[in-house]
Structures are given as structure tokens and as C-alpha cells.
Short mmCIF file of C-alpha atoms and ligand atoms in Angstrom, two decimals:
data_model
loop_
_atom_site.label_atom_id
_atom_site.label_comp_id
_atom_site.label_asym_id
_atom_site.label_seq_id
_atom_site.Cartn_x
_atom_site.Cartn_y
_atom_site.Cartn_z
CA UNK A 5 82.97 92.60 130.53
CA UNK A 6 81.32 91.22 127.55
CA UNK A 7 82.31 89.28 124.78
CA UNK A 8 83.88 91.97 121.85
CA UNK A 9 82.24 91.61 119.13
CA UNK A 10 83.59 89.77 115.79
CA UNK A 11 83.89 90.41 111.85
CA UNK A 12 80.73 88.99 109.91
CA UNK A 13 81.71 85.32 108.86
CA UNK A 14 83.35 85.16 105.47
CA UNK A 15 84.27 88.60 106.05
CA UNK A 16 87.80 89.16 106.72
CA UNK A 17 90.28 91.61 108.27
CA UNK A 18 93.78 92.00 106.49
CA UNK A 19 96.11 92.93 109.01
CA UNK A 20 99.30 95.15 108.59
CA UNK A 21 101.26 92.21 107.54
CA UNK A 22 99.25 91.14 104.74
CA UNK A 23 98.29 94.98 103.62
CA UNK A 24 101.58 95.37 103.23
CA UNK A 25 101.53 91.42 101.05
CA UNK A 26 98.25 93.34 99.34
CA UNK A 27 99.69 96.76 99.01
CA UNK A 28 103.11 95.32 96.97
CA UNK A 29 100.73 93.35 94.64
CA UNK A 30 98.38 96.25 93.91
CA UNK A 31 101.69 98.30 93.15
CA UNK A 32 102.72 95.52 90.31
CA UNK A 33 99.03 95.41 88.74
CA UNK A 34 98.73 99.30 88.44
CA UNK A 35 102.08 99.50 86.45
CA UNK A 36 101.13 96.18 84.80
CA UNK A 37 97.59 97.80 83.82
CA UNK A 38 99.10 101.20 82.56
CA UNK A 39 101.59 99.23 80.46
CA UNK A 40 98.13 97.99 78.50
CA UNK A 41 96.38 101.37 78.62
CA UNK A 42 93.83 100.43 80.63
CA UNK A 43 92.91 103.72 82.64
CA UNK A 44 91.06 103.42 86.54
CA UNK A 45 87.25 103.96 87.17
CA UNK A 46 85.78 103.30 90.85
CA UNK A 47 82.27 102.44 90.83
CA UNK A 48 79.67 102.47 94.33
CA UNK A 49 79.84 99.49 96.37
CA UNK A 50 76.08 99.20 96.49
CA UNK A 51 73.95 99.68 93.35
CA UNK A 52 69.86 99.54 92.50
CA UNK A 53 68.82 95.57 92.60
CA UNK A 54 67.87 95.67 89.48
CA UNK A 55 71.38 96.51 87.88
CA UNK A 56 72.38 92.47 88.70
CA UNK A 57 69.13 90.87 87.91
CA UNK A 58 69.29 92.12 84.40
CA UNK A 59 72.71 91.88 83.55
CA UNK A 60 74.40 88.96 85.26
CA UNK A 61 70.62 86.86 84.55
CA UNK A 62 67.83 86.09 87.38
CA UNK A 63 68.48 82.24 87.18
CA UNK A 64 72.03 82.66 87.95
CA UNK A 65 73.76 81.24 91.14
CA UNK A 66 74.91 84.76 92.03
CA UNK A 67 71.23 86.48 91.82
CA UNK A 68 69.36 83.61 92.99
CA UNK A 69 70.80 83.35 96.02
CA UNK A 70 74.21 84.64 96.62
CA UNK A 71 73.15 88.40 96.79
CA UNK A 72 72.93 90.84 100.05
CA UNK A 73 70.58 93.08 98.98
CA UNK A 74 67.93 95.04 101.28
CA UNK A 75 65.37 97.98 101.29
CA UNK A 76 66.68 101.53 101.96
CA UNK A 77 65.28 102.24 105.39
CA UNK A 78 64.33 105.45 103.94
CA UNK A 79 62.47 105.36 100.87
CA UNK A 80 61.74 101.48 100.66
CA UNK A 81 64.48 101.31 97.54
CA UNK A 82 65.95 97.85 96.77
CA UNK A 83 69.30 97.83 97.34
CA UNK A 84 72.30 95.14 96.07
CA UNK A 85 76.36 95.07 97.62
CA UNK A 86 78.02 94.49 94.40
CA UNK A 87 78.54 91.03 93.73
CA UNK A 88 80.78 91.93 90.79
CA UNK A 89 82.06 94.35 88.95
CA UNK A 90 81.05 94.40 85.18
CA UNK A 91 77.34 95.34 85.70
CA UNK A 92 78.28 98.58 87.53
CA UNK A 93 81.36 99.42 85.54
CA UNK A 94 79.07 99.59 82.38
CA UNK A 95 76.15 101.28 84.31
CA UNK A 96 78.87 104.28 84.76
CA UNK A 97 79.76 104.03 81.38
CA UNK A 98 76.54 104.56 79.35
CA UNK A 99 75.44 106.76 82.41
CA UNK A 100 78.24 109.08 81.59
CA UNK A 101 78.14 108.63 77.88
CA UNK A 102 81.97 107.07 78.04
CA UNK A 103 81.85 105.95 74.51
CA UNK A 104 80.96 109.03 72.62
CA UNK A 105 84.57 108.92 71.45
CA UNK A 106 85.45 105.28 70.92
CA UNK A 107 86.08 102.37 72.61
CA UNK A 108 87.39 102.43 76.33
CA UNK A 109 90.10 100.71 78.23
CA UNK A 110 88.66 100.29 81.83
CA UNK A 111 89.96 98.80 85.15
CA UNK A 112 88.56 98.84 89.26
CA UNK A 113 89.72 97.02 92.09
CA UNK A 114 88.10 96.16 95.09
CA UNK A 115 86.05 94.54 97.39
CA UNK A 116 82.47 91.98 96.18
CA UNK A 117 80.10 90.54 97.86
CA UNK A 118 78.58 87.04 97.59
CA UNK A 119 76.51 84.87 100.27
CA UNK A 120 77.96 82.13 99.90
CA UNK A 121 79.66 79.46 102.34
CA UNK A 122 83.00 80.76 103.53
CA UNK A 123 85.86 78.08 103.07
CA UNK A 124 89.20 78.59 101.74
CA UNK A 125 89.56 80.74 98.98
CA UNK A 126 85.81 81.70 99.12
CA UNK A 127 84.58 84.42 101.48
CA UNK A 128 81.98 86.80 101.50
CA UNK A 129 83.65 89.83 100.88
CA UNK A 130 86.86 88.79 98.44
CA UNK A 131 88.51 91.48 96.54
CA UNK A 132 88.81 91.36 92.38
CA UNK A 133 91.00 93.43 89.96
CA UNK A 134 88.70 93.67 86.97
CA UNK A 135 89.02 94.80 83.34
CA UNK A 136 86.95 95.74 80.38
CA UNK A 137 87.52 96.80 77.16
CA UNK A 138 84.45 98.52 75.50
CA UNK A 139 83.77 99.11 71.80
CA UNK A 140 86.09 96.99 70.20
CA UNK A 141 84.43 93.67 68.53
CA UNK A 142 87.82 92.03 66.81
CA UNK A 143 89.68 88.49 68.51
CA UNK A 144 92.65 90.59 68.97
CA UNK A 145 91.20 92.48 72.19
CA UNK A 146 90.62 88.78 73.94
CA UNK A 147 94.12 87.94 73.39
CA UNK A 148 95.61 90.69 74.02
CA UNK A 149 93.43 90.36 77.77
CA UNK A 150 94.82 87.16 78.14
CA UNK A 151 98.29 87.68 77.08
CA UNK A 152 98.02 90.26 79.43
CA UNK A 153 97.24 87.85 82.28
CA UNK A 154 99.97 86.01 81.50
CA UNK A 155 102.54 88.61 81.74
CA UNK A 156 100.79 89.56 85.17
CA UNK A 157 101.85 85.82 86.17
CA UNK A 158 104.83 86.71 84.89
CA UNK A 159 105.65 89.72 86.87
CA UNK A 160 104.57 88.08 90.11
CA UNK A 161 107.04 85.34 89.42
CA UNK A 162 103.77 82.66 89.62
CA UNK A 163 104.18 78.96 87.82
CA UNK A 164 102.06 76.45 87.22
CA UNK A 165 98.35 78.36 86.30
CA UNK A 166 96.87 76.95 83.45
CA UNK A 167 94.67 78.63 80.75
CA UNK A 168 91.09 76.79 79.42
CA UNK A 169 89.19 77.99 76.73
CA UNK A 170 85.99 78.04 74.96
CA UNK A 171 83.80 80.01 72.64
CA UNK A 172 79.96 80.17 73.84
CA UNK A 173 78.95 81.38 70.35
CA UNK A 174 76.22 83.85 69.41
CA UNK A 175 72.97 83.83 71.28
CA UNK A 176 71.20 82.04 67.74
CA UNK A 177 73.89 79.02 67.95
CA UNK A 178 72.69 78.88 71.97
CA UNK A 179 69.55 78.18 71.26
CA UNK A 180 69.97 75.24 68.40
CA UNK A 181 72.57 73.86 70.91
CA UNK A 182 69.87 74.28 74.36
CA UNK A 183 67.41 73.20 72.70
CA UNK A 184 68.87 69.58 71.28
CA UNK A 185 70.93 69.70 75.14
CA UNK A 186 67.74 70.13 76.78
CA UNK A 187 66.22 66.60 74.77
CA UNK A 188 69.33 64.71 75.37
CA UNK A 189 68.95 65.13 78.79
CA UNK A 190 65.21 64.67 79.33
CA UNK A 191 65.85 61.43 77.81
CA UNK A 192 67.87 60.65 80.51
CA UNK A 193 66.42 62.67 83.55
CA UNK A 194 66.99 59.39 85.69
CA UNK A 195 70.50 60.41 85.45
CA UNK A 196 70.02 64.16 86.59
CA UNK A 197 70.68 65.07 90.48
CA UNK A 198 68.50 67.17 91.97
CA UNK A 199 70.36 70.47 91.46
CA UNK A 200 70.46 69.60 87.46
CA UNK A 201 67.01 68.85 87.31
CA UNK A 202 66.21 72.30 88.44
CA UNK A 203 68.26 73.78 85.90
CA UNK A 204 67.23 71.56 83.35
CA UNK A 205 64.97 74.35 82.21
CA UNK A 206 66.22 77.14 83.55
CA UNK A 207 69.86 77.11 82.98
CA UNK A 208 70.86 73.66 81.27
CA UNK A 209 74.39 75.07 79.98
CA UNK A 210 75.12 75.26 83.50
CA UNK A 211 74.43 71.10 83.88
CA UNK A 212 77.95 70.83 81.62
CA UNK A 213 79.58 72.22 84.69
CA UNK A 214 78.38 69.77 87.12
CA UNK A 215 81.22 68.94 89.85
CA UNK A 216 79.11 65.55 90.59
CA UNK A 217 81.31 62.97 89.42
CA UNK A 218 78.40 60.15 88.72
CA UNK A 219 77.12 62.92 86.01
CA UNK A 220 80.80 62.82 84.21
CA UNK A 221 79.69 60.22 81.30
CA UNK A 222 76.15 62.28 80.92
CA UNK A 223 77.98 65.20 80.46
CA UNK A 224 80.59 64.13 78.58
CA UNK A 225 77.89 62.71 75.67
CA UNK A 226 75.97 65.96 75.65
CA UNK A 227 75.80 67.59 72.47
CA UNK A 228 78.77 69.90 72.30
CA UNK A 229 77.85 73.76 71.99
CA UNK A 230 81.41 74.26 69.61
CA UNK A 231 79.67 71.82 67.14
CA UNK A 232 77.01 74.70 66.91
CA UNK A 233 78.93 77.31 65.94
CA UNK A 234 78.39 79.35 62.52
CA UNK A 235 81.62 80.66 60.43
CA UNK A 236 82.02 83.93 61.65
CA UNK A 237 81.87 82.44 65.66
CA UNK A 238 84.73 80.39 64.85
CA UNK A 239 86.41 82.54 62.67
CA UNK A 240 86.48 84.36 65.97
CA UNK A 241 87.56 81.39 67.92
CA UNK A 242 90.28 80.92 65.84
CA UNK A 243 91.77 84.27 65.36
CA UNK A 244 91.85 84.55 69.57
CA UNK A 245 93.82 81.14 69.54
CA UNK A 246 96.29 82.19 66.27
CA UNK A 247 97.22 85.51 68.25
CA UNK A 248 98.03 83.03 71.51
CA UNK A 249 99.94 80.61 69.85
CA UNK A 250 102.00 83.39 68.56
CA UNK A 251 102.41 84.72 71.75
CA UNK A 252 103.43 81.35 73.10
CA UNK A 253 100.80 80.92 75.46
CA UNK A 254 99.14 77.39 76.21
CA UNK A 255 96.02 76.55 76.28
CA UNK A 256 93.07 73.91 76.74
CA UNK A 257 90.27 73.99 75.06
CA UNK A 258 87.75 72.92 77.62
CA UNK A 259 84.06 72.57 75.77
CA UNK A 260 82.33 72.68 79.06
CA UNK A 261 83.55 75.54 80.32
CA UNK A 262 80.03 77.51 80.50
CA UNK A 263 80.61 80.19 83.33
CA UNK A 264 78.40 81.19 85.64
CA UNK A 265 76.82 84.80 84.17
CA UNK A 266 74.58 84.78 81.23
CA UNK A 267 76.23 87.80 79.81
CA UNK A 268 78.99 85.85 78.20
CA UNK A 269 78.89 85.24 74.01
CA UNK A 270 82.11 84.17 72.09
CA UNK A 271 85.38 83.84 73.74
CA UNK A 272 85.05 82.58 77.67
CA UNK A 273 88.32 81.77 79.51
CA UNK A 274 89.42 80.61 83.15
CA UNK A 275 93.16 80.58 84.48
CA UNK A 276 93.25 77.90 87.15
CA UNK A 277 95.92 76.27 89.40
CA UNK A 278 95.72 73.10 90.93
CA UNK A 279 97.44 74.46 94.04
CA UNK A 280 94.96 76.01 95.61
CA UNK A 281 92.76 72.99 96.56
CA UNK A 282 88.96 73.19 94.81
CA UNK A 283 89.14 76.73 94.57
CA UNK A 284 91.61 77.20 91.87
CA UNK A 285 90.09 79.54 89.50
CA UNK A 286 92.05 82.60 89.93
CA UNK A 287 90.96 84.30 87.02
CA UNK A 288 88.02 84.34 84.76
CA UNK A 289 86.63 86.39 82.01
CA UNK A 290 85.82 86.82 78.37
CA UNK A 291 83.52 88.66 75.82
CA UNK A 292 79.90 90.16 76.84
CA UNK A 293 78.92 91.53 73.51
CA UNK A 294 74.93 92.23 74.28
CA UNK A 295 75.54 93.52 77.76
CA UNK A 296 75.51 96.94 76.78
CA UNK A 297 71.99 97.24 74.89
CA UNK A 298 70.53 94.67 78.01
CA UNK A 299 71.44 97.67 80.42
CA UNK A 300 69.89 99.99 77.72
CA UNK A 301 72.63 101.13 76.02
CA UNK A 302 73.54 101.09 72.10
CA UNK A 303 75.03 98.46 71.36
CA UNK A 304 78.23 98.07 71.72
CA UNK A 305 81.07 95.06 71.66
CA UNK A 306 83.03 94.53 75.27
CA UNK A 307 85.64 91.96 77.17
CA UNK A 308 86.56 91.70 80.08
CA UNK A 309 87.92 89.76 83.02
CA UNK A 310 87.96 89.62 86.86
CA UNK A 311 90.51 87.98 89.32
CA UNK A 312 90.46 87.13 92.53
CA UNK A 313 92.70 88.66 94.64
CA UNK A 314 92.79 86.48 98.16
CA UNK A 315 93.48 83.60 95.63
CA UNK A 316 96.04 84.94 93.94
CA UNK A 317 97.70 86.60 96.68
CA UNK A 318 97.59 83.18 98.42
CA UNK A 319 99.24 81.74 95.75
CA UNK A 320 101.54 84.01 95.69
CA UNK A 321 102.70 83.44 99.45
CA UNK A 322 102.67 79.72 98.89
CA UNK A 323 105.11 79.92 96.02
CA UNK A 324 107.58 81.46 98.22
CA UNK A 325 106.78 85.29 98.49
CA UNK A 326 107.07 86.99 101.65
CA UNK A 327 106.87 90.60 102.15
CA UNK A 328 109.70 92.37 104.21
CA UNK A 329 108.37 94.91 106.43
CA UNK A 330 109.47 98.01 105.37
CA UNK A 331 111.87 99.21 108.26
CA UNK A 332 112.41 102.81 109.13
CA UNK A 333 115.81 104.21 108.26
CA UNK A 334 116.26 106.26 111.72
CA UNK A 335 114.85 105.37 115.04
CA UNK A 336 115.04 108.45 117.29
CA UNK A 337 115.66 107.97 121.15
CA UNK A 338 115.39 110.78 123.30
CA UNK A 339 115.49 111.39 127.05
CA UNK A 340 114.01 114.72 129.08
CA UNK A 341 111.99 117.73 127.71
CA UNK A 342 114.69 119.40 125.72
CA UNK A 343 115.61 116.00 124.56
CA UNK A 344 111.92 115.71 123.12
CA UNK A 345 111.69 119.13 121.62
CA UNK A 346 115.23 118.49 119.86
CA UNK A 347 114.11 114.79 118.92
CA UNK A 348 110.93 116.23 117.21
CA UNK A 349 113.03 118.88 115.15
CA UNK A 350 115.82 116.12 114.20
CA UNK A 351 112.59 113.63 113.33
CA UNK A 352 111.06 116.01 110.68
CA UNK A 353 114.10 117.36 109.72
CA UNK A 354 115.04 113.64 108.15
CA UNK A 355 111.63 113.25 106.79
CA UNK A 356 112.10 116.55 105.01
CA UNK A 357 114.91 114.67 103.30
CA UNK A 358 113.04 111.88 102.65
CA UNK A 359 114.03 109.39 104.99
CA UNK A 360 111.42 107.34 106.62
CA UNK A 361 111.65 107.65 110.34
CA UNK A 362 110.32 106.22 113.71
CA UNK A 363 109.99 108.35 116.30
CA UNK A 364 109.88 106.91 119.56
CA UNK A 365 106.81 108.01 121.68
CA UNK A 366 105.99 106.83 125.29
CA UNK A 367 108.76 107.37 126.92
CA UNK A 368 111.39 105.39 128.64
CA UNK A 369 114.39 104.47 129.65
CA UNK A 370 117.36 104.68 126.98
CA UNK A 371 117.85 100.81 127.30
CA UNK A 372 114.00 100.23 126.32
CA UNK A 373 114.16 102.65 123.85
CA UNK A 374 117.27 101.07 121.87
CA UNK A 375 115.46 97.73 122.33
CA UNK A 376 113.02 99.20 120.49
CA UNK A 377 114.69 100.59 117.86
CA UNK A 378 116.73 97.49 117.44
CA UNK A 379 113.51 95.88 117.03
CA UNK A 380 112.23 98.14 114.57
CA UNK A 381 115.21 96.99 111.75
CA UNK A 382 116.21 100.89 111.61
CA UNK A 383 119.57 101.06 110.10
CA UNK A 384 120.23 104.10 112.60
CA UNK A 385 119.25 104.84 115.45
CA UNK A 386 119.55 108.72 115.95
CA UNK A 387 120.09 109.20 119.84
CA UNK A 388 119.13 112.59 121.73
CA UNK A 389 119.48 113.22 125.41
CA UNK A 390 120.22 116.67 127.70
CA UNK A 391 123.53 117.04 126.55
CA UNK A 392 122.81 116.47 122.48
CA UNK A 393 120.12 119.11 122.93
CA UNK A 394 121.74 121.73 124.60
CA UNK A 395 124.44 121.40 122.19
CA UNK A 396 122.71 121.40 118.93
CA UNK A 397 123.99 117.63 117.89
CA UNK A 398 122.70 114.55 117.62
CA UNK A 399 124.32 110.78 118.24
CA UNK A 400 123.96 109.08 115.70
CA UNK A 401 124.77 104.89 116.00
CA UNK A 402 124.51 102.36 113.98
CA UNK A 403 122.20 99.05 114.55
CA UNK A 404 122.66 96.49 111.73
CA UNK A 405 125.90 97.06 110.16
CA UNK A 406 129.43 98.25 111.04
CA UNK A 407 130.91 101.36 111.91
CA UNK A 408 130.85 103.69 115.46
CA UNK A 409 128.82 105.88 116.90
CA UNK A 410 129.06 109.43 115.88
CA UNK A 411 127.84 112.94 117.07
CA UNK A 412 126.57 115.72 114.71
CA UNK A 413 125.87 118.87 114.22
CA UNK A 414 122.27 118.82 113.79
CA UNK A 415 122.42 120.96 110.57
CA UNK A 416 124.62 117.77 108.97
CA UNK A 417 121.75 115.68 110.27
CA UNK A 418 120.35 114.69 107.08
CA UNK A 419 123.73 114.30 105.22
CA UNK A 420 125.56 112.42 107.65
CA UNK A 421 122.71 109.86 107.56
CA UNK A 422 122.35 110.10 104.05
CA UNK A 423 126.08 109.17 103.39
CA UNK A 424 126.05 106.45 105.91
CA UNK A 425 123.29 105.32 104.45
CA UNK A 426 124.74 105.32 100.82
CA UNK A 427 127.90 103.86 101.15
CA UNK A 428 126.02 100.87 103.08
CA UNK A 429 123.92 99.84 99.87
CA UNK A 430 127.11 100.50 97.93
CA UNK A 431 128.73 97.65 100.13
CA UNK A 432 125.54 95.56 99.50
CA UNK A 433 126.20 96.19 96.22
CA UNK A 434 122.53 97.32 96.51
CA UNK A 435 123.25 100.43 93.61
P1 ATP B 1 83.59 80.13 91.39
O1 ATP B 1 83.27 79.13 90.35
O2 ATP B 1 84.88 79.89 92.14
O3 ATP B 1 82.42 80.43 92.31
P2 ATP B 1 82.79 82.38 89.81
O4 ATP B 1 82.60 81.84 88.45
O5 ATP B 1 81.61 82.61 90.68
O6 ATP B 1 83.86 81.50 90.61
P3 ATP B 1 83.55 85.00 88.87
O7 ATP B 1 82.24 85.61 89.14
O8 ATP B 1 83.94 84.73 87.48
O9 ATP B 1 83.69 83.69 89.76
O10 ATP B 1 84.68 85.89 89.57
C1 ATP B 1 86.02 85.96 89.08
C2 ATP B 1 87.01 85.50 90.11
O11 ATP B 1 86.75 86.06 91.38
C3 ATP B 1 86.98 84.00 90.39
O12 ATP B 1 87.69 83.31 89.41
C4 ATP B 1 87.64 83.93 91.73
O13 ATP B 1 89.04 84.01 91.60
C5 ATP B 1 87.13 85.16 92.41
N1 ATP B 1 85.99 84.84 93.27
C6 ATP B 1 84.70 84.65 92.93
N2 ATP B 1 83.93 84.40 94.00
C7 ATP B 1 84.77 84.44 95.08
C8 ATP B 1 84.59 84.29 96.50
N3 ATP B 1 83.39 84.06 97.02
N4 ATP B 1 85.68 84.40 97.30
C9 ATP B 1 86.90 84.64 96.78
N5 ATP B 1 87.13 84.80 95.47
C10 ATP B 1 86.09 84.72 94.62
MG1 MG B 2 80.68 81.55 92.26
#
């Protein structure tokens, strides 16, 4: 036989266990979303090249080199896997005219896709919940997003994620602060690494961001872009970080947070734990004000943000969250050919009452059945052999708490188990 064949590295299954871990979380973020009025759009997975390049900025990390992108076999096209979701979620909107009637209140989950080296918390295809608000310029739609995080934090029960903060300014206040960035660190281009003096033209915000820690004291002397700021920028600043106060929410103010698009102006943020080992950004955003008229659009203010979701979920697990399987109610065990037929009437008959049921399938002897049912955490099992069926009844026997077995008429199926059921959570004090 040969070898079976295996994911694509940095690619990852999620088996039933941790779907279930996945499905619980998206649960909490779609009632956490409608609570904000944010309202669901699903874009393609794979858009035209040229979507990225021009919005997230050629000399990135992500277009340079962490794209999959190919030809269409069939017409030669160039095609991109989404690396992320803002560039596609505003394609869709000005390519269905979405703001005609005023600003929007957007959000998409699901997978990206990146090239880069697969280690913990990075992968190739990861997952992100996104957000973006469109039309609206003011501070108070960057708190709100971020006041919004925090109560997602909340919700999940998460500690210990921190909030840093900057304001990249206008695209004019960029430029006076590259360009005097740029001479300070010519005039020491002995201290650059390799990777800096690349960017040193390119993309010399993204030096600030350097993890290399023999560039720390360069860096830290570089002229700071929040000393470059005009009135209305700060004005800006300031009205994001009055709303946050207010809201209680703590925050750094971390100058050299830069992020890694170039669509970014004003308000830039990154929630980050240090639990997670290096990769501890778990959510990142902020405002993207000339995005719209770069992808061709009229121009139009927008904020967003994007989280991770294999970070945060593994957060989540490491803080102490495990999912409980949910167990059927009723196992049904059955033994013959009438037994079957009965079991397969008595099986839907529960589910029209909306119990969740396992049916055993595959046969077997009693004693293998009840192991499985037993195994299954069913609170019943529902047992049917020759004599049930021919008499219209079904056993009915309890597996995890008290009480005795019982036979039914199978027209009190349903309400037999319902009142066992019942006064069992009533004991729990479950009600
Ligand atoms: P990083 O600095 O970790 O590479 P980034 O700045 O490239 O992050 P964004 O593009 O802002 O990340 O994406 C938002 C969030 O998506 C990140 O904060 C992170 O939680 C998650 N994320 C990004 N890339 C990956 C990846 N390769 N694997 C898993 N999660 C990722
Ligand atoms: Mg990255």
C-alpha cells in the first residue's frame, strides 16, 4: 500500500473535538457582533492579484512574498488566496454600491492564506473574524471597535491581553516624518541589518518594528512619527483615548507600533498576550481612511480590525476552557428486524420532539450496544428488542443518574423522556 497522503504544511485539520471548541466560540462572536450592529458579508476565497498589490502595498511582507497566487489554467488570469480580508470586503462593497445609503457595519469570518513558516500560532491557512465600519470618519467608531474587543474578552472569560496604541497620522505628516527617519538612519546605516537596509527605502516605518534586539537603541532614537502630527490628527488621537478611558479600558501607547499594511492612517491598535509565546498578537486593526478611493472608489472614511482565531482559541483552552461534547439525550438499542423497524420509529419520533438522539447502527449484541450507549454520555438509553416491538413499548433505562428501568407505551415515548429528563435538571438545579 502506499503512503496516504498528508494536509499541505501549515495547513491544518480541526477535528470534531476542536470544531466543536471552534463552533462554541463562533456562537459567542455572532451574538457579540449583532449586539454592535455589525451585519455578515462573505467574500470569495480567491480574488484578481491585483486586488492585494494595490491595497495592502507591493513592498509589504504579505505581497512580497507571503502570497499563493497562480495563473488560471484557463485564461492565463492572475489569481491571489486571500491573504486577508479588508481588500476583498471593500472590493464587494463599492462593487455593489453598499454605501449609497450611509455608512456600513460589516463583519466575515474565515479562513487566509499566507506563505509563511508554520510554527505555533502561525500557519498557512489561519482563520480571522474581521470587522469594518465604512463611512464614518469620527474617533468614536475606533473606540467603540475596541471597546468592543474588550467585551469579546470579556465574554470568553480571557485575562491578561493587553491593548497598544498609536496614531500613524495623515499621509502629509508620513512623509515629513519618512523623510527626516530615512536621514537619521542613513547616518547610521552601519547599524542597519540586512533586512532594514532593504527597507530603508522601501518601507523604513517598518525598521521601527525591528524584533533584532542590537537595533533597540537605533530605534528607540528615531525621530518619533507622533511628534509629526498636525492638530486635527491628534485631536483624533485624543478623542479615541478620552472615549477609552471612559470606558475603563487600558492602554499603552506604543510609538512604534507601525503595522504591517500600508493602508493604515490615524488610529492603529494591537491586543497582545504574553501567553502565547512570540506570537501574541491576537488582534489587530485600526483606521484605513484612503483605502476606498486606492481601490477606485469615492472616498470614503473606514476601520476595521481582524483577529486571529487559532490564537485566540488557543488561548482560550490554555486559560482553562474545555468544551463538553455535546451528549445525546437517548441512545436507542435494538435487537432483530422488528426491533429495527420499531427503533427507527421511536428514534424520529424523539427527534420530532426535539431531543437529540443516537441511534445505534451496526448491529450487535445488547451488551455491546449498552457499552456503547454508556459511552456515548446519553442520559437514556431507550431499549427495543422482539418483545418491545410486538407490543408497541419501549424500555426505557437510565445511564447516569438514578431511578429504574421503565417500559412505555410508545405513544408516551416522548413525554416519559421528557419528564425524566426535566425533573433531572430540576435536581441539578440546572432550571
Ligand atoms: P504578525 O505580526 O503576527 O505576522 P500581522 O500583522 O501579519 O501579524 P494581521 O495581518 O494584522 O497580522 O492579521 C490580524 C491577526 O491575524 C493577527 O494579529 C493574528 O492574530 C492573525 N494572524 C496573522 N497571520 C497569521 C498566521 N500566519 N497564522 C495565524 N494567525 C495569523
Ligand atoms: Mg504577518
Amino acid at each position: 500500500m502506499s503512503q496516504p497522503l498528508q494536509a499541505i504544511r501549515g495547513m491544518n485539520d480541526i477535528l470534531p473535538a476542536d470544531a466543536e471548541l471552534w463552533e462554541q466560540f463562533e456562537e459567542q462572536v455572532r451574538d457579540w457582533l449583532r449586539a454592535y450592529g455589525y451585519r455578515p458579508i462573505r467574500m470569495p476565497m480567491v480574488e484578481p492579484t491585483p486586488l492585494f498589490a494595490r491595497a495592502i502595498g507591493a513592498v509589504t511582507d504579505i505581497v512580497e512574498k507571503e502570497m499563493y497566487s497562480f495563473e488560471d489554467a484557463l485564461n492565463g488570469e492572475k489569481l491571489t488566496l486571500r491573504p486577508e480580508g479588508t481588500a476583498s470586503c471593500v472590493r464587494a462593497v463599492l462593487q455593489h454600491n453598499m454605501l449609497y445609503d450611509g455608512p456600513k457595519r460589516l463583519w466575515y469570518m474565515g479562513p487566509m492564506f499566507r506563505h509563511e513558516r508554520p510554527q505555533k500560532g502561525r500557519y498557512r491557512q489561519f482563520h480571522q473574524v474581521g470587522i469594518e465600519a465604512l463611512g464614518l470618519p469620527g474617533p468614536d467608531i475606533d473606540a467603540e471597535q475596541i471597546i468592543m474587543c474588550a467585551r469579546l474578552w470579556d465574554d470568553l472569560g480571557l485575562t491578561g491581553i493587553r491593548l497598544e496604541l498609536n496614531s500613524l497620522g495623515q499621509p502629509e505628516e508620513r512623509a515629513q516624518h519618512r523623510a527626516e527617519l530615512v536621514s537619521y538612519l542613513e547616518a547610521n546605516a552601519d547599524k542597519l541589518d540586512e533586512d532594514s537596509r532593504r527597507r530603508l527605502h522601501t518601507n523604513p516605518l517598518r525598521i521601527l518594528d525591528t524584533k533584532n534586539p542590537h537595533m533597540q537603541e537605533l530605534v528607540d532614537g528615531a525621530p518619533k512619527l507622533l511628534d509629526f502630527l498636525g492638530a486635527e490628527s491628534l485631536a483624533h488621537f485624543n478623542g479615541v483615548q478620552t472615549l477609552l478611558k471612559d470606558a475603563g479600558i487600558h492602554f499603552r501607547i506604543n510609538p512604534r507600533l507601525v503595522r504591517g499594511l500600508d493602508y493604515y492612517n490615524l488610529t492603529v491598535f494591537e491586543w497582545i498576550t504574553d501567553q502565547l509565546g512570540a506570537q501574541g498578537t491576537v488582534c489587530a486593526g485600526g483606521r484605513y481612511d484612503g483605502l476606498v478611493a486606492q481601490l477606485g472608489g469615492k472616498p470614503a472614511p473606514a476601520c476595521g480590525f481582524a483577529m486571529g482565531v487559532e490564537r485566540l482559541l488557543a488561548l482560550w483552552r490554555d486559560q482553562g476552557n474545555q468544551y463538553e461534547a455535546d451528549a445525546p439525550e437517548v441512545y436507542v438499542v435494538h435487537q432483530g428486524e422488528a426491533a429495527q423497524r420499531h427503533a427507527f420509529k421511536a428514534a424520529e419520533r424523539l427527534r420530532d420532539a426535539g431531543f437529540a438522539v443516537h441511534l445505534h447502527c451496526g448491529g450487535g449484541s445488547f451488551k455491546s450496544q449498552m457499552k456503547r450507549a454508556d459511552g456515548s454520555g446519553a442520559a437514556l438509553a431507550a431499549i427495543i428488542g422482539d418483545d418491545e416491538a410486538a407490543a408497541n413499548q419501549v424500555t426505557l433505562k437510565p445511564l447516569r443518574d438514578e431511578g429504574e428501568q421503565r417500559r412505555v407505551a410508545f405513544d408516551e415515548l416522548a413525554d416519559t423522556v421528557g419528564a425524566w429528563l426535566y425533573e433531572w435538571d430540576d435536581e441539578d438545579g440546572d432550571l
